[in-house]
PDB file of C-alpha atoms and ligand atoms in Angstrom:
ATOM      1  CA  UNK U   4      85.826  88.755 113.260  1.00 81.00           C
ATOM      2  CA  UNK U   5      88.315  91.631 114.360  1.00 95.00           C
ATOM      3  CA  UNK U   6      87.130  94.260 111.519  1.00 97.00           C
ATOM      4  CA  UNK U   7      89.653  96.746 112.637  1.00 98.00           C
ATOM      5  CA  UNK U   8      92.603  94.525 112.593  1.00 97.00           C
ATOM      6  CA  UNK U   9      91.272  94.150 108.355  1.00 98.00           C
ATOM      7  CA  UNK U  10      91.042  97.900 108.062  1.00 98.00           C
ATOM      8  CA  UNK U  11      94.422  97.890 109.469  1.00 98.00           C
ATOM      9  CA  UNK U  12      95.571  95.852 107.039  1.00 98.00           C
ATOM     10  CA  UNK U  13      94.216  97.210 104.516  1.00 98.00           C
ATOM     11  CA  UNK U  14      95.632  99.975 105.458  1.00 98.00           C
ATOM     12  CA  UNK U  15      98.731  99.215 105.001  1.00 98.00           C
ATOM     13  CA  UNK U  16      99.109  98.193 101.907  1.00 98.00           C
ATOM     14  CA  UNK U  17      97.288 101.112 100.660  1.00 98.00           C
ATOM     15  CA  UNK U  18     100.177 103.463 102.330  1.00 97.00           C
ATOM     16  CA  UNK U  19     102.981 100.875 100.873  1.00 97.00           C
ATOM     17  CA  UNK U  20     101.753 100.443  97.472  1.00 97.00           C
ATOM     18  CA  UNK U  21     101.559  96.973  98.156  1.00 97.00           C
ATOM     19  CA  UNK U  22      99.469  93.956  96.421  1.00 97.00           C
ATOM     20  CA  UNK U  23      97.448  91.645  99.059  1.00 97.00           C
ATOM     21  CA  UNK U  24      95.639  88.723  98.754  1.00 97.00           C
ATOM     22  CA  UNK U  25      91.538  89.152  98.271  1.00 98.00           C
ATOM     23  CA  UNK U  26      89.795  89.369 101.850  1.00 98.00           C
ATOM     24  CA  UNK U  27      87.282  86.963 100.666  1.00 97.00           C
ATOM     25  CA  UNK U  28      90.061  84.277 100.353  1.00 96.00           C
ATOM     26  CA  UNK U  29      91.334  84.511 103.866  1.00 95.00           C
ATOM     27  CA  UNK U  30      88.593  85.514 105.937  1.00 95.00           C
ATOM     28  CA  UNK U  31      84.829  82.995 105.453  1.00 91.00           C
ATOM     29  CA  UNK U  32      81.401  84.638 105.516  1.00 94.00           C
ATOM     30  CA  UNK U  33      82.318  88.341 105.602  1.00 97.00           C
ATOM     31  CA  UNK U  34      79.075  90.574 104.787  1.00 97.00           C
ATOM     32  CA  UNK U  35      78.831  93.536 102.837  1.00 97.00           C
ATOM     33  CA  UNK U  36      77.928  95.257 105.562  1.00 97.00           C
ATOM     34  CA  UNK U  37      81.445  94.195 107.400  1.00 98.00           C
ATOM     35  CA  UNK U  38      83.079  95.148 104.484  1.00 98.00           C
ATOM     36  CA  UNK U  39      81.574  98.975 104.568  1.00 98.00           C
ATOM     37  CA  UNK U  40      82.620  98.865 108.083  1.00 98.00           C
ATOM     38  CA  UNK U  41      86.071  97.635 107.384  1.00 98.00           C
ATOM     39  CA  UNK U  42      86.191 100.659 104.751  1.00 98.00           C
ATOM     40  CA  UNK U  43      85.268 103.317 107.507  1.00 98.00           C
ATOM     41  CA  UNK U  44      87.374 102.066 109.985  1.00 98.00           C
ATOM     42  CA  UNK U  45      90.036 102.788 107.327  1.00 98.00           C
ATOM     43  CA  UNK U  46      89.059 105.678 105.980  1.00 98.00           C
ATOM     44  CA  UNK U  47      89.461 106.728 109.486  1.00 98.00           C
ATOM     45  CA  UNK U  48      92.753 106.150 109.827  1.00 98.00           C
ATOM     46  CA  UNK U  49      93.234 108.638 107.497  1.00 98.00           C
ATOM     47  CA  UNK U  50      91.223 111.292 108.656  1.00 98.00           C
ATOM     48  CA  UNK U  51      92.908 111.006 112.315  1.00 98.00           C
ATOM     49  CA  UNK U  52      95.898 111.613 110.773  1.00 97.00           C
ATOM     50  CA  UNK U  53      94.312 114.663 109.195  1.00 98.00           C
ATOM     51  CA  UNK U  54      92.860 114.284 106.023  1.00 98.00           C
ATOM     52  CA  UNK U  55      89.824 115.541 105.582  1.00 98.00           C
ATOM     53  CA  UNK U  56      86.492 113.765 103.966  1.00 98.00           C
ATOM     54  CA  UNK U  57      85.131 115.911 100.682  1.00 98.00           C
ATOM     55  CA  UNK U  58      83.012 113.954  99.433  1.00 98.00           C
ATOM     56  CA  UNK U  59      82.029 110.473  98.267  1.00 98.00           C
ATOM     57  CA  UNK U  60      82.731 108.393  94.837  1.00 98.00           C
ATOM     58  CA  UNK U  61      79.891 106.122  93.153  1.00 98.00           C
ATOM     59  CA  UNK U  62      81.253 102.878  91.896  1.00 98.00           C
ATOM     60  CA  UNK U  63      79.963 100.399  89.606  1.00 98.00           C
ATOM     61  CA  UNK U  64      76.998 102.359  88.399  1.00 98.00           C
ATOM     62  CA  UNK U  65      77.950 101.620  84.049  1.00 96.00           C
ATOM     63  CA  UNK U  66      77.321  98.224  82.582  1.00 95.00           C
ATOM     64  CA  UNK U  67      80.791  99.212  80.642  1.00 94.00           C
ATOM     65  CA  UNK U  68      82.586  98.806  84.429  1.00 95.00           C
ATOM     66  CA  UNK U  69      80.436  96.283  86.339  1.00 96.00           C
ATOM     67  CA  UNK U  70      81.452  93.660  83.601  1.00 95.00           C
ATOM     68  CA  UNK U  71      84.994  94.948  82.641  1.00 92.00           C
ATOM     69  CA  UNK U  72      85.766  93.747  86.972  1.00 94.00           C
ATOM     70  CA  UNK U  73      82.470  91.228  87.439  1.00 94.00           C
ATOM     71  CA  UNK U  74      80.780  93.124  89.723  1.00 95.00           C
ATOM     72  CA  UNK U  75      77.277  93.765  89.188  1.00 93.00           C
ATOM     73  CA  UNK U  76      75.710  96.175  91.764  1.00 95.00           C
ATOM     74  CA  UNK U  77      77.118  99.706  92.406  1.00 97.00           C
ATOM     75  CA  UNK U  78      79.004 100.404  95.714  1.00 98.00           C
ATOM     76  CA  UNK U  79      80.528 103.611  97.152  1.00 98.00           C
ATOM     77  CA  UNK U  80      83.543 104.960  98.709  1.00 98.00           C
ATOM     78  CA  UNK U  81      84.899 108.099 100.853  1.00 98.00           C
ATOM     79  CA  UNK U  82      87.009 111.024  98.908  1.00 99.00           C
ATOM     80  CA  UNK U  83      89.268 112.396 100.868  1.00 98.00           C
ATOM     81  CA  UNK U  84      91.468 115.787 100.564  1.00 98.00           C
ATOM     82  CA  UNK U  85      94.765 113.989  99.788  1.00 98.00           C
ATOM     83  CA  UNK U  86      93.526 112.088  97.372  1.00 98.00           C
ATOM     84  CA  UNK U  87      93.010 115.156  95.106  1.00 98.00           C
ATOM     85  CA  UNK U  88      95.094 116.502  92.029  1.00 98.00           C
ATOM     86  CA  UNK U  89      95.397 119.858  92.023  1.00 97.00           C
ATOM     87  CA  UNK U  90      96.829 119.870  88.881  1.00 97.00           C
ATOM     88  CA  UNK U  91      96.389 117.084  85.556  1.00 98.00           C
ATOM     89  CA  UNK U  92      99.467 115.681  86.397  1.00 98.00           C
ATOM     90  CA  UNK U  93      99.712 111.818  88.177  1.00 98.00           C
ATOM     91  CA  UNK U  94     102.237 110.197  89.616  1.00 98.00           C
ATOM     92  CA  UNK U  95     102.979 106.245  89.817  1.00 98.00           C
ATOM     93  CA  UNK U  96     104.882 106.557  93.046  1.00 97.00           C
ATOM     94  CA  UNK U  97     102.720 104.998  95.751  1.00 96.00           C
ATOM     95  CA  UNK U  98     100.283 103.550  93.119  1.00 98.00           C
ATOM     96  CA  UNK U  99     100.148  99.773  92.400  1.00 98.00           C
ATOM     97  CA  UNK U 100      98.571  99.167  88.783  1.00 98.00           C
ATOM     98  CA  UNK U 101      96.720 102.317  88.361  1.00 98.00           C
ATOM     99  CA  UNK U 102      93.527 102.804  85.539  1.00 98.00           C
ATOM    100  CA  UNK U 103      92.397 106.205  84.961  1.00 98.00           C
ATOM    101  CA  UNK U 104      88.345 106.410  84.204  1.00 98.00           C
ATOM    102  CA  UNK U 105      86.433 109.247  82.681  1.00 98.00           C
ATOM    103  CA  UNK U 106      83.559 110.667  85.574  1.00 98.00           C
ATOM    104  CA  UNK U 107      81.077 113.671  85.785  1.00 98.00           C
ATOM    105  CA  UNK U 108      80.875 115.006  89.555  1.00 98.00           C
ATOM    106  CA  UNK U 109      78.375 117.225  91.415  1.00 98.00           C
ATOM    107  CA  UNK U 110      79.570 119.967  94.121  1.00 98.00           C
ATOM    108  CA  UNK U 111      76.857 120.741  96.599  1.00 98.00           C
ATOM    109  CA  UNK U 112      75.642 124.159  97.941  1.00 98.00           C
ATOM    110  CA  UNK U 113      73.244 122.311 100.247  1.00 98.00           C
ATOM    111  CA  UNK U 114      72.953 119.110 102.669  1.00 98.00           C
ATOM    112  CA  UNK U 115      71.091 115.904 100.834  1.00 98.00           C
ATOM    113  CA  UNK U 116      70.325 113.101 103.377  1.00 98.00           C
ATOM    114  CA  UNK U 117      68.045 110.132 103.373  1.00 97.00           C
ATOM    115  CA  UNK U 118      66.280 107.558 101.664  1.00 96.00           C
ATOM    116  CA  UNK U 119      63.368 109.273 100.060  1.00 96.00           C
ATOM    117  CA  UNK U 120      65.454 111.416  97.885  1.00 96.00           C
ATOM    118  CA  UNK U 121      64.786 112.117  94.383  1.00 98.00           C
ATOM    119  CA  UNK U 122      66.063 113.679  91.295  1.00 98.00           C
ATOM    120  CA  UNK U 123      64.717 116.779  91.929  1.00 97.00           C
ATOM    121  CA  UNK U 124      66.101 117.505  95.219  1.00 98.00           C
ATOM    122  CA  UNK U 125      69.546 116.555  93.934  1.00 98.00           C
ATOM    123  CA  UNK U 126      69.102 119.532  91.478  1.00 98.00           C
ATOM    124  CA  UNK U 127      68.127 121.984  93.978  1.00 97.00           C
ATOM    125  CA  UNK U 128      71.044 120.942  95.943  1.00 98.00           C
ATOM    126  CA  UNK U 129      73.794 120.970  93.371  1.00 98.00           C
ATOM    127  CA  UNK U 130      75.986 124.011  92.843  1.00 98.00           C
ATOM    128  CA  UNK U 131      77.651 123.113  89.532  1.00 98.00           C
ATOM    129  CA  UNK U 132      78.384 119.807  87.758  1.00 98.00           C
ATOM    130  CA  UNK U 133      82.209 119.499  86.131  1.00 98.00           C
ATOM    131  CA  UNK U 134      83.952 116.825  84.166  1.00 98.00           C
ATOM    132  CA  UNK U 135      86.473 114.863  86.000  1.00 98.00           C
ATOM    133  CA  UNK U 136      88.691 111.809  85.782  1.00 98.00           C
ATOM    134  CA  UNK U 137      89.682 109.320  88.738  1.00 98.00           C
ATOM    135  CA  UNK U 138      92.571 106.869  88.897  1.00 98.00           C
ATOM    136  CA  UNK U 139      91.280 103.889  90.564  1.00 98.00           C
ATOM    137  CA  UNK U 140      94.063 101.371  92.233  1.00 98.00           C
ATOM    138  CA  UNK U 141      92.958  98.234  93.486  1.00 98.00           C
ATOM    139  CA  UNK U 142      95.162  97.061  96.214  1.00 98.00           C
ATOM    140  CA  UNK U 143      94.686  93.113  95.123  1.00 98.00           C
ATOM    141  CA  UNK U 144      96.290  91.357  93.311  1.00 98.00           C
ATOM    142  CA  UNK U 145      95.582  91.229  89.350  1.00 96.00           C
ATOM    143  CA  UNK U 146      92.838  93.809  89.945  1.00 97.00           C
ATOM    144  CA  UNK U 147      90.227  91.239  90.495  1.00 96.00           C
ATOM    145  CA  UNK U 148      88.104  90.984  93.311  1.00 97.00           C
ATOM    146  CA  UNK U 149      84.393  90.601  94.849  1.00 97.00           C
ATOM    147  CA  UNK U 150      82.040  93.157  95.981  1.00 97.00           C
ATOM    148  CA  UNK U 151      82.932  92.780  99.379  1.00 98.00           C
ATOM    149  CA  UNK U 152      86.834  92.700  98.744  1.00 98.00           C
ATOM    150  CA  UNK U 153      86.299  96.255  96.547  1.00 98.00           C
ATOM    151  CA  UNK U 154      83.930  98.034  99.162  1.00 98.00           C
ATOM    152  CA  UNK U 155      86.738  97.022 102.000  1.00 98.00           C
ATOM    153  CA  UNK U 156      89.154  98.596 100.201  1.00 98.00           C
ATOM    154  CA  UNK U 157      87.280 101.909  99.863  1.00 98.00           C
ATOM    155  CA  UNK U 158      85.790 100.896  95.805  1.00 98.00           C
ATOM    156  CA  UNK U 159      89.690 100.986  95.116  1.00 98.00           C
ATOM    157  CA  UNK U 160      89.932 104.771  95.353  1.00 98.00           C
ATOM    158  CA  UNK U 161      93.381 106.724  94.455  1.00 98.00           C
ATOM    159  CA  UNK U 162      92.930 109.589  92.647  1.00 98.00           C
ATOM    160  CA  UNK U 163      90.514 112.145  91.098  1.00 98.00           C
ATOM    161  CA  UNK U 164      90.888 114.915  89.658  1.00 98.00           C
ATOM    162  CA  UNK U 165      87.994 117.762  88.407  1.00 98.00           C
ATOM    163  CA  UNK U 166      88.113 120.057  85.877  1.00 98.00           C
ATOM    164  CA  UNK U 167      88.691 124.169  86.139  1.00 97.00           C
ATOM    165  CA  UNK U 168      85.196 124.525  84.184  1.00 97.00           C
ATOM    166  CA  UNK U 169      82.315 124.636  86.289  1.00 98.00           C
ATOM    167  CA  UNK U 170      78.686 123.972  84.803  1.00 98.00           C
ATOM    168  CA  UNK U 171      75.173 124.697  85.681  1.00 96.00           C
ATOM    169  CA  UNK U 172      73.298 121.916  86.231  1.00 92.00           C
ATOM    170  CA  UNK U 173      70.640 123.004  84.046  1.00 91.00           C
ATOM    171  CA  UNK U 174      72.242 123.699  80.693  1.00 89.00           C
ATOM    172  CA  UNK U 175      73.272 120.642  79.837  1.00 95.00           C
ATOM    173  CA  UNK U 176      71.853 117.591  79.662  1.00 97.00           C
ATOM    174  CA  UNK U 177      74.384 114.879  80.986  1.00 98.00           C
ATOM    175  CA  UNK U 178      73.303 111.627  79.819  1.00 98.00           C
ATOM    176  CA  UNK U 179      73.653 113.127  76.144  1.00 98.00           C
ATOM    177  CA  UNK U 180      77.101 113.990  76.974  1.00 98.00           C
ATOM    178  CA  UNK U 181      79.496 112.268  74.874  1.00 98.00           C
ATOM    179  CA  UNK U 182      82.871 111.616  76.405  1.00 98.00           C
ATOM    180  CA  UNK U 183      85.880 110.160  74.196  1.00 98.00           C
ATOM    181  CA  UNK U 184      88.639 108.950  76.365  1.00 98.00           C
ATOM    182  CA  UNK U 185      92.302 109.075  74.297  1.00 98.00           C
ATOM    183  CA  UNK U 186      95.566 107.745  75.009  1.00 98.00           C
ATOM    184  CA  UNK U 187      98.531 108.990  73.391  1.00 98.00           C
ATOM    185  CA  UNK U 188      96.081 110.582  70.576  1.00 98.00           C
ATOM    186  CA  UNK U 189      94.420 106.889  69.778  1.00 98.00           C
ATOM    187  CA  UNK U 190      90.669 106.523  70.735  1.00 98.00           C
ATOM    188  CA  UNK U 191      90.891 103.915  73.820  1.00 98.00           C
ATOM    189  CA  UNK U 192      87.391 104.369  75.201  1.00 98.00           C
ATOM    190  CA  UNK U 193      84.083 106.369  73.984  1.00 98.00           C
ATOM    191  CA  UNK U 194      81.004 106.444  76.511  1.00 98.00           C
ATOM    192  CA  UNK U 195      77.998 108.801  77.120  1.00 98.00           C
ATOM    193  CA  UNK U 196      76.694 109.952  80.212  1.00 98.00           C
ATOM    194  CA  UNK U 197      73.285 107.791  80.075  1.00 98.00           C
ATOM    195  CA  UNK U 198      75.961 105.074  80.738  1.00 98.00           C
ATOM    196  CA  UNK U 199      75.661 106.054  84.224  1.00 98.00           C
ATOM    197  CA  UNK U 200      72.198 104.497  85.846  1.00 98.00           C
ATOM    198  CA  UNK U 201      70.734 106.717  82.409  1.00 98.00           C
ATOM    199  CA  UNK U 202      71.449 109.370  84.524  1.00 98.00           C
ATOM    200  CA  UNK U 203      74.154 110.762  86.433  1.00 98.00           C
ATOM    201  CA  UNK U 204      71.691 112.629  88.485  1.00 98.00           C
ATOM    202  CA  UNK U 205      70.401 109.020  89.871  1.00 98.00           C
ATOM    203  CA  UNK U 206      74.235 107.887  90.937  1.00 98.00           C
ATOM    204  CA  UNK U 207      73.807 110.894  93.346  1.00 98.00           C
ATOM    205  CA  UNK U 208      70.108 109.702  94.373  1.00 98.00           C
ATOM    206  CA  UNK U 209      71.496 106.509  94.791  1.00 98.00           C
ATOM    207  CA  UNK U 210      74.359 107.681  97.009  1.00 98.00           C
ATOM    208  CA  UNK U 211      72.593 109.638  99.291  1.00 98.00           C
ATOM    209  CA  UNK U 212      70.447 106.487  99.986  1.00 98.00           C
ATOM    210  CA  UNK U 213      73.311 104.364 100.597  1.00 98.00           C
ATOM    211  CA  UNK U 214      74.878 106.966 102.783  1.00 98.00           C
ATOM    212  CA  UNK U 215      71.315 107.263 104.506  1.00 97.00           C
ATOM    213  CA  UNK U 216      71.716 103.455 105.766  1.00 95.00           C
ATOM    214  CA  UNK U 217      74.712 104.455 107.768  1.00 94.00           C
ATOM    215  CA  UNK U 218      73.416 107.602 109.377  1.00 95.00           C
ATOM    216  CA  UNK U 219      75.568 109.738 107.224  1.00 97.00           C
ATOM    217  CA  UNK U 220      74.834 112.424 104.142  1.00 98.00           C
ATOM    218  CA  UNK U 221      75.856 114.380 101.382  1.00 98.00           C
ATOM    219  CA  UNK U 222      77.250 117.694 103.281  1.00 98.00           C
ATOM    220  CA  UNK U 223      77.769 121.263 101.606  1.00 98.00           C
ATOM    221  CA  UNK U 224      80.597 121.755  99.690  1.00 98.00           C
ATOM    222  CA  UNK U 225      81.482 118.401  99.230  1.00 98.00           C
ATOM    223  CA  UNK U 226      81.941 116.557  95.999  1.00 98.00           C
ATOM    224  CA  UNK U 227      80.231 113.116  94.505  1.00 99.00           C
ATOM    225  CA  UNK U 228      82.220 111.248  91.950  1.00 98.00           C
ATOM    226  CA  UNK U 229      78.949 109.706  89.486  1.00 98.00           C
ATOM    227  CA  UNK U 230      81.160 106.629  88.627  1.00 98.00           C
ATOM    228  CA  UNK U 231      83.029 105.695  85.690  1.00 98.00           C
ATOM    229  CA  UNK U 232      81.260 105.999  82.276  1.00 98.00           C
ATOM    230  CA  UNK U 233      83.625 103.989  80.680  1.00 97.00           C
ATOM    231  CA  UNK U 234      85.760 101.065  81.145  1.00 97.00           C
ATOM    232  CA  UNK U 235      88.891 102.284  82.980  1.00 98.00           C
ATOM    233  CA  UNK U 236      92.406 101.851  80.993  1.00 98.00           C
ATOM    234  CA  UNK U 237      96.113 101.403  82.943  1.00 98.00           C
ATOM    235  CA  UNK U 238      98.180 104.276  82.758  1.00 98.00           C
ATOM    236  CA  UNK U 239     101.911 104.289  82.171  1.00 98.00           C
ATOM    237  CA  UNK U 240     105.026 106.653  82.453  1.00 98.00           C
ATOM    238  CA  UNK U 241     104.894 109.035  79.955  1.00 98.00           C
ATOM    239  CA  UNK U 242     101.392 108.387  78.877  1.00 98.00           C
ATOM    240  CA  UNK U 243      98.990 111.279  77.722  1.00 98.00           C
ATOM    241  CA  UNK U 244      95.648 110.752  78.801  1.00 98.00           C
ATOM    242  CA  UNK U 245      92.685 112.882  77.264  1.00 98.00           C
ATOM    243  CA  UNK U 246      89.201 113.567  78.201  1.00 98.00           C
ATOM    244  CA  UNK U 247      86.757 115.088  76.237  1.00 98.00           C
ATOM    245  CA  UNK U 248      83.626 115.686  77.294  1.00 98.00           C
ATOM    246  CA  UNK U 249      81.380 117.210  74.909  1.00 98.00           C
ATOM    247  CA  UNK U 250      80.227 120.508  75.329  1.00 97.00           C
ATOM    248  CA  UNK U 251      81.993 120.419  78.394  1.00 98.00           C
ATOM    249  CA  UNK U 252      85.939 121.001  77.574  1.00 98.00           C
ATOM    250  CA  UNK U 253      88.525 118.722  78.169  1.00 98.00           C
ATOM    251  CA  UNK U 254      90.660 117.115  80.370  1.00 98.00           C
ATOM    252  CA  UNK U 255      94.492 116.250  79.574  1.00 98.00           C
ATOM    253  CA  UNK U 256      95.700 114.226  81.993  1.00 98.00           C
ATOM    254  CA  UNK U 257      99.887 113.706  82.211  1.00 98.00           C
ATOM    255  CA  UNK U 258     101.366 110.648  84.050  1.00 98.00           C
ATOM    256  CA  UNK U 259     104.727 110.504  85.291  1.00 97.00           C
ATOM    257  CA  UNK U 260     106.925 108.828  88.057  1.00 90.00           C
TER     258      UNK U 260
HETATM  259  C1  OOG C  20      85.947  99.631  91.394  1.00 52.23           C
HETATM  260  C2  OOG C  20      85.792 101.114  91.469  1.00 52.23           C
HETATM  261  C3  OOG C  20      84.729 101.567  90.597  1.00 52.23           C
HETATM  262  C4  OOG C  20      83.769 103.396  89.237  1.00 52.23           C
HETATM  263  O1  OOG C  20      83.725 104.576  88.912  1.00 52.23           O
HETATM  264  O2  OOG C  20      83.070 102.534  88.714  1.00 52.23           O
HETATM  265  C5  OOG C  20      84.718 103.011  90.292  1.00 52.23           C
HETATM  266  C6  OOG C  20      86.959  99.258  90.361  1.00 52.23           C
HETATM  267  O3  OOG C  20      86.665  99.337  89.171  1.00 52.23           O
HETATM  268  O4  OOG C  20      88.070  98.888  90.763  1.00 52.23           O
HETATM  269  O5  OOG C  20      85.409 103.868  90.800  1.00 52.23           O
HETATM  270 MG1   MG C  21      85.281 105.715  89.608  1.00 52.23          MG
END
């Protein structure tokens, strides 16, 4: 199977905006492990155009996601500089059917590689911790696909932004924080951060053993997206999206063309 010509294709219709038909449909017996090649032969499109790799998003690590798309086993995807906000504010140009999900990310001081890592070392290797939404896009059609369609298509990455506030990792305990996600003032989604694995801390344990299994790591500076704590809602011109994340400010998100 020609796993570049997919990644081209994928491609694509992530740079158009455009809806495609699920891998899995048109292409028999691809493995998951094609599928996280097909995602780095993409991602590397990108980054020989330029873009540069910051970091790397958990997927599918609540019960509250995994069941809202029928995928039960977390999966992981590159972050790269373009796809970052630098200010609340999305746009729908480019995007196809955009959801917007509330996340808590980790920014690292020091390098975090292989597969015998544990909570602990994540601590001594996180900087600060800071609230953060992304705005997932899934480039098929009706937003449903398998695991190996999602990790091809990069666990359906678009957008993520992180809040001004940093925190230290040891004042707060994240899996008691509460996080109430609002849309236009009404309640749309409430979560905690135990949602996450119990533990944020073991999305990023879990992350730098997935990364281990393809020679690569959690470098300094870069960010990890934990996953979505809630179930991710669409977002529409002229919505107001907020975040709160308790005892850790709040996030109000504007969407616009
Ligand atoms: C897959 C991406 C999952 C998360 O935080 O769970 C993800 C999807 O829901 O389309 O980013
Ligand atoms: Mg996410």
């Amino acid at each position: 199977m020609n796993l570049q010509a997919i990644a081209d294709e994928l491609y694509r219709h992530q740079t158009s905006a455009a809806e495609l038909e699920k891998l899995t449909l048109r292409y028999e017996g691809l493995s998951v492990e094609d599928a996280y090649e097909i995602q780095q032969l993409c991602m590397g499109k990108y980054m020989n155009e330029g873009q540069k790799l910051v970091g790397w998003k958990m997927g599918l690590t609540s019960k509250a996601k995994q069941q809202s798309v029928g995928v039960d086993e977390p999966i992981f995807g590159h972050l790269l500089d373009g796809m970052e906000l630098y200010d609340p504010h999305v746009s729908l140009t480019g995007l196809i059917h955009p959801r917007v999900e509330p996340e808590l990310a980790f920014i690292f001081k020091h390098r975090l590689e292989g597969d015998k890592i544990l909570p602990r070392d994540v601590w001594l290797a996180t900087e600060c911790v800071v609230p953060a939404v992304e705005i997932i896009d899934s480039r098929y059609k009706n937003f449903s696909f398998t695991l190996v369609d999602v990790v091809a298509d990069n666990a359906s990455s678009a957008k993520f932004y992180l809040a001004e506030q940093a925190y230290s990792p040891y004042q707060i305990a994240l899996d008691q924080v509460g996080v109430v996600m609002r849309r236009n003032g009404e309640v749309e989604q409430t979560g905690a951060g135990a949602a996450v694995l119990g533990h944020p801390v073991r999305s990023v344990v879990e992350q730098v053993r997935m990364l281990s299994r393809i020679g690569k790591a959690v470098e300094p500076g870069m960010v990890v997206l934990t996953g979505g704590i809630t179930e991710a809602i669409y977002i529409h011109d002229g919505d107001r999206i907020s975040v709160s994340f308790e005892g850790m400010g709040e996030i109000e998100l504007t969407v616009g063309q």
